XYZ file of C-alpha atoms in Angstrom:
293
model
C 8.526 -35.107 13.567
C 6.776 -32.046 11.797
C 6.688 -28.870 13.665
C 4.850 -25.775 12.797
C 7.449 -22.963 12.070
C 5.255 -20.225 10.256
C 1.702 -19.144 9.302
C 1.309 -17.748 5.845
C -1.608 -15.620 4.825
C -2.442 -14.501 1.354
C -4.083 -11.064 1.372
C -6.533 -12.167 4.079
C -8.172 -14.564 1.681
C -6.716 -17.868 2.985
C -3.848 -19.126 5.421
C -1.732 -22.038 5.861
C 0.469 -23.512 8.553
C 4.190 -24.334 7.321
C 6.148 -26.883 9.215
C 9.914 -27.650 9.025
C 9.419 -30.715 6.898
C 8.039 -28.350 4.060
C 10.942 -26.332 3.866
C 12.324 -24.841 1.747
C 8.792 -23.614 0.548
C 9.012 -22.048 -2.823
C 6.828 -19.199 -4.215
C 6.563 -18.292 -7.727
C 4.589 -18.277 -11.305
C 5.570 -21.721 -12.440
C 3.358 -24.684 -11.497
C 6.166 -26.675 -9.814
C 6.316 -24.098 -6.814
C 4.728 -24.878 -3.402
C 2.688 -21.733 -3.821
C 1.618 -20.797 -7.400
C 0.991 -17.018 -7.886
C -0.511 -16.441 -11.310
C 0.739 -12.858 -11.954
C 2.878 -11.543 -14.668
C 4.778 -9.393 -11.945
C 5.832 -12.552 -10.198
C 8.797 -14.431 -11.579
C 8.693 -18.135 -12.222
C 10.729 -18.799 -9.150
C 10.397 -15.812 -7.246
C 11.390 -16.465 -3.569
C 11.530 -19.087 -0.976
C 11.034 -19.575 2.869
C 13.547 -21.792 4.669
C 13.924 -22.778 8.249
C 17.682 -22.668 9.386
C 18.992 -22.890 12.856
C 15.538 -22.163 14.435
C 15.293 -19.047 12.148
C 12.628 -18.314 9.453
C 14.542 -17.154 6.455
C 13.106 -15.411 3.274
C 15.311 -15.515 0.319
C 14.665 -13.910 -2.961
C 15.729 -16.208 -5.723
C 16.859 -13.785 -8.311
C 13.509 -12.507 -9.251
C 13.022 -9.820 -11.795
C 11.264 -7.190 -9.398
C 13.025 -8.319 -6.304
C 10.950 -9.214 -3.138
C 9.892 -6.497 -0.565
C 9.489 -7.322 3.138
C 8.689 -4.627 5.493
C 9.656 -1.836 3.178
C 13.037 -3.388 2.473
C 13.962 -4.474 -1.143
C 15.509 -7.914 -1.272
C 17.379 -8.665 -4.366
C 18.936 -12.286 -4.682
C 19.621 -11.976 -0.900
C 18.292 -13.428 2.348
C 16.218 -11.912 5.290
C 15.662 -13.240 8.649
C 11.849 -13.058 9.562
C 11.574 -12.080 13.247
C 7.964 -11.061 13.336
C 4.735 -10.921 11.420
C 5.976 -9.259 8.214
C 4.257 -8.176 5.023
C 5.750 -9.639 1.691
C 5.154 -7.900 -1.748
C 5.679 -10.090 -4.909
C 5.053 -7.824 -7.784
C 1.360 -7.048 -7.072
C 0.698 -9.612 -4.627
C 0.817 -9.241 -0.908
C 1.473 -12.012 1.545
C 2.022 -12.034 5.276
C 4.283 -14.521 7.041
C 4.308 -14.960 10.731
C 7.185 -17.105 12.519
C 6.230 -19.458 15.423
C 7.998 -19.956 18.497
C 9.403 -23.469 19.632
C 5.843 -24.660 20.508
C 4.337 -23.885 17.349
C 2.501 -20.705 18.404
C 2.764 -17.642 16.170
C 4.788 -14.793 17.601
C 2.906 -11.613 18.536
C 2.678 -8.667 15.951
C 5.205 -6.033 16.083
C 3.704 -2.538 16.429
C 3.592 -0.445 13.442
C 5.998 2.496 14.049
C 7.052 5.618 12.300
C 10.545 3.909 11.576
C 8.644 1.269 9.610
C 7.059 3.838 7.191
C 10.433 5.122 6.026
C 8.793 8.403 4.704
C 10.937 8.286 1.489
C 8.544 8.807 -1.297
C 5.135 10.408 -1.634
C 2.025 8.432 -3.147
C -0.880 10.072 -4.485
C -3.975 8.289 -5.980
C -6.595 10.433 -7.526
C -9.779 8.901 -8.915
C -13.079 9.910 -10.320
C -16.107 9.147 -8.104
C -18.755 6.804 -9.436
C -16.979 6.579 -12.590
C -19.161 3.600 -13.812
C -22.190 6.031 -13.941
C -20.355 8.464 -16.184
C -19.949 8.578 -20.016
C -16.584 7.245 -21.148
C -15.960 10.455 -23.095
C -16.299 12.415 -19.733
C -13.874 10.164 -17.969
C -11.474 10.426 -20.965
C -11.763 14.234 -21.047
C -11.302 14.670 -17.281
C -8.348 12.307 -16.974
C -6.450 14.247 -19.615
C -6.922 17.301 -17.628
C -5.883 15.589 -14.467
C -2.794 14.250 -16.100
C -1.814 17.790 -17.555
C -2.390 19.192 -14.081
C 0.113 16.503 -12.503
C 2.737 17.175 -15.059
C 2.627 20.845 -14.786
C 2.527 20.677 -10.945
C 5.221 17.921 -10.095
C 6.969 16.853 -13.020
C 10.436 17.271 -11.662
C 9.789 15.062 -8.679
C 7.793 12.245 -10.480
C 9.017 8.723 -10.280
C 5.930 7.116 -11.651
C 2.623 8.237 -13.266
C 0.236 5.387 -13.725
C -3.129 5.439 -15.578
C -5.593 3.643 -13.388
C -8.535 4.126 -15.886
C -10.692 6.548 -14.024
C -7.630 8.446 -12.439
C -4.015 8.213 -11.682
C -1.252 6.901 -9.449
C 1.573 9.447 -8.906
C 4.687 8.696 -6.982
C 7.140 11.338 -6.193
C 10.644 11.718 -4.697
C 9.193 13.814 -1.777
C 6.032 13.464 0.290
C 5.792 17.278 0.372
C 5.290 17.504 -3.441
C 2.273 15.211 -3.408
C 0.652 17.528 -0.823
C 0.976 20.357 -3.309
C -0.539 18.143 -5.996
C -3.322 17.305 -3.726
C -4.189 21.138 -3.103
C -4.062 21.569 -6.808
C -6.416 18.734 -7.606
C -8.895 19.904 -5.067
C -8.790 23.309 -6.665
C -9.182 21.920 -10.056
C -12.417 19.987 -8.845
C -14.026 23.133 -7.750
C -12.805 25.436 -10.457
C -14.029 26.274 -14.126
C -11.611 23.696 -15.849
C -13.661 21.018 -14.322
C -16.234 21.376 -17.350
C -18.442 18.378 -16.258
C -18.246 19.090 -12.520
C -16.630 15.729 -11.881
C -16.114 14.845 -8.117
C -12.662 13.178 -7.208
C -11.090 11.661 -4.428
C -7.350 12.076 -3.286
C -5.372 9.621 -1.332
C -1.991 10.247 0.054
C 0.602 7.955 1.716
C 4.371 7.963 2.187
C 7.107 5.422 2.372
C 9.840 3.819 0.458
C 9.136 2.431 -3.123
C 11.253 0.470 -5.527
C 11.728 0.250 -9.082
C 10.099 -2.749 -10.876
C 10.089 -4.190 -14.378
C 7.885 -2.424 -16.918
C 8.478 1.126 -15.728
C 6.431 0.194 -12.599
C 7.148 0.580 -8.843
C 6.515 -1.500 -5.712
C 6.019 -0.452 -2.037
C 3.649 -0.983 0.964
C 2.724 2.635 0.811
C 1.196 2.071 -2.717
C -0.937 -0.858 -1.536
C -1.915 1.014 1.644
C -3.249 4.040 -0.339
C -5.160 1.773 -2.680
C -6.928 0.254 0.357
C -7.540 3.492 2.087
C -8.847 5.282 -1.046
C -12.693 4.568 -0.654
C -12.976 4.621 3.155
C -16.386 5.677 4.423
C -17.711 6.015 8.063
C -18.918 2.388 8.290
C -15.306 1.140 7.519
C -13.850 2.778 10.855
C -13.683 0.452 13.684
C -12.485 3.213 15.995
C -14.213 6.555 14.864
C -12.476 9.705 15.795
C -14.395 12.758 17.140
C -14.426 14.564 13.864
C -15.652 11.417 12.018
C -18.778 13.480 10.894
C -16.626 15.661 8.877
C -15.425 12.881 6.731
C -16.449 13.846 3.145
C -17.748 11.154 0.688
C -16.454 13.236 -2.291
C -13.957 15.802 -3.222
C -11.726 15.213 -0.151
C -8.166 14.294 0.512
C -7.530 11.331 2.874
C -4.011 10.386 4.113
C -2.467 7.712 6.207
C -0.782 8.191 9.530
C 2.546 7.621 7.842
C 1.984 10.570 5.396
C 0.988 12.923 8.235
C 4.053 12.291 10.154
C 6.333 13.692 7.236
C 4.332 16.931 7.312
C 5.324 20.243 9.082
C 3.484 21.061 12.347
C 1.357 23.796 10.528
C 0.191 21.269 7.961
C -0.503 18.520 10.639
C -2.872 20.924 12.278
C -4.733 21.048 9.123
C -5.267 17.233 9.211
C -8.511 15.836 10.945
C -8.170 12.609 12.805
C -11.189 10.589 11.282
C -10.537 7.252 12.988
C -8.888 3.804 12.731
C -9.523 0.892 10.409
C -8.165 -2.359 9.169
C -6.921 -2.572 5.652
C -7.442 -5.668 3.685
C -4.248 -7.614 3.482
C -2.342 -5.774 6.103
C -3.068 -8.074 8.973
C -4.758 -7.235 12.306
C -3.410 -3.794 12.661
C -5.601 -0.637 13.035
C -4.394 2.202 10.850
C -5.057 5.807 11.758
C -6.625 7.952 9.006
C -6.678 11.621 8.462
C -8.592 14.073 6.332
C -6.663 17.182 4.988
C -8.689 20.095 5.491
C -6.001 22.753 4.289
C -7.525 23.936 1.115
């Protein structure tokens, strides 16, 4: 008899019930997996879900990048899935939720400070409305931004990745990315910004892990990418200071990032409101606008 043991969701785009008869359930790039993910950052046989002794088990099958679950890196090892959990396979995000003995999904675990880790700083800087600008303007400005980043936090950099119209910078400490954010906003309003380009800065904090191709993985990176373009209409539960949310030339941060700041800097963060993030389940995440510059 087939009994439901888990609900699998891919980046909020589709979901499927998994039964004990489907176990082990394999995930990878090769066509013979139960779930095929067509991404070069995913191994041919990346990981599998299994059901043993009434426990849902995630096993990394010696993948190149490893499997990240709830900000823990699993390399050729197993992890017992006790509650609704986010899984990162390269650049692909999955959610898996175990079921109880009656086939009902277990309730979500509240996101806590412990989950955030606060290990590395994540900073995304992007040029606003880049599709409306000449490519020479984007090229010139991104070169200046790269130079600023290297001059400001080179010693703490773990990764600097070109995003076309901006950069992703990951540092060994969250504090250094706040210094960078201040420098970026100063650049935006200064004389060096020859074409008066508007920018957005997004900050997050959490564990990140080395990946193949001089890249890094981590939930904080994915969260920052979802938070980046937040506008008032995205906030399900707006804060009292939501009217101060800037569209351009701003610095937005997650609740996880704010927690690692000292009290003086926390006081410079305006609570904007709460919103869902695509691919992050049904949680409402608190967002803040940094107003220290």
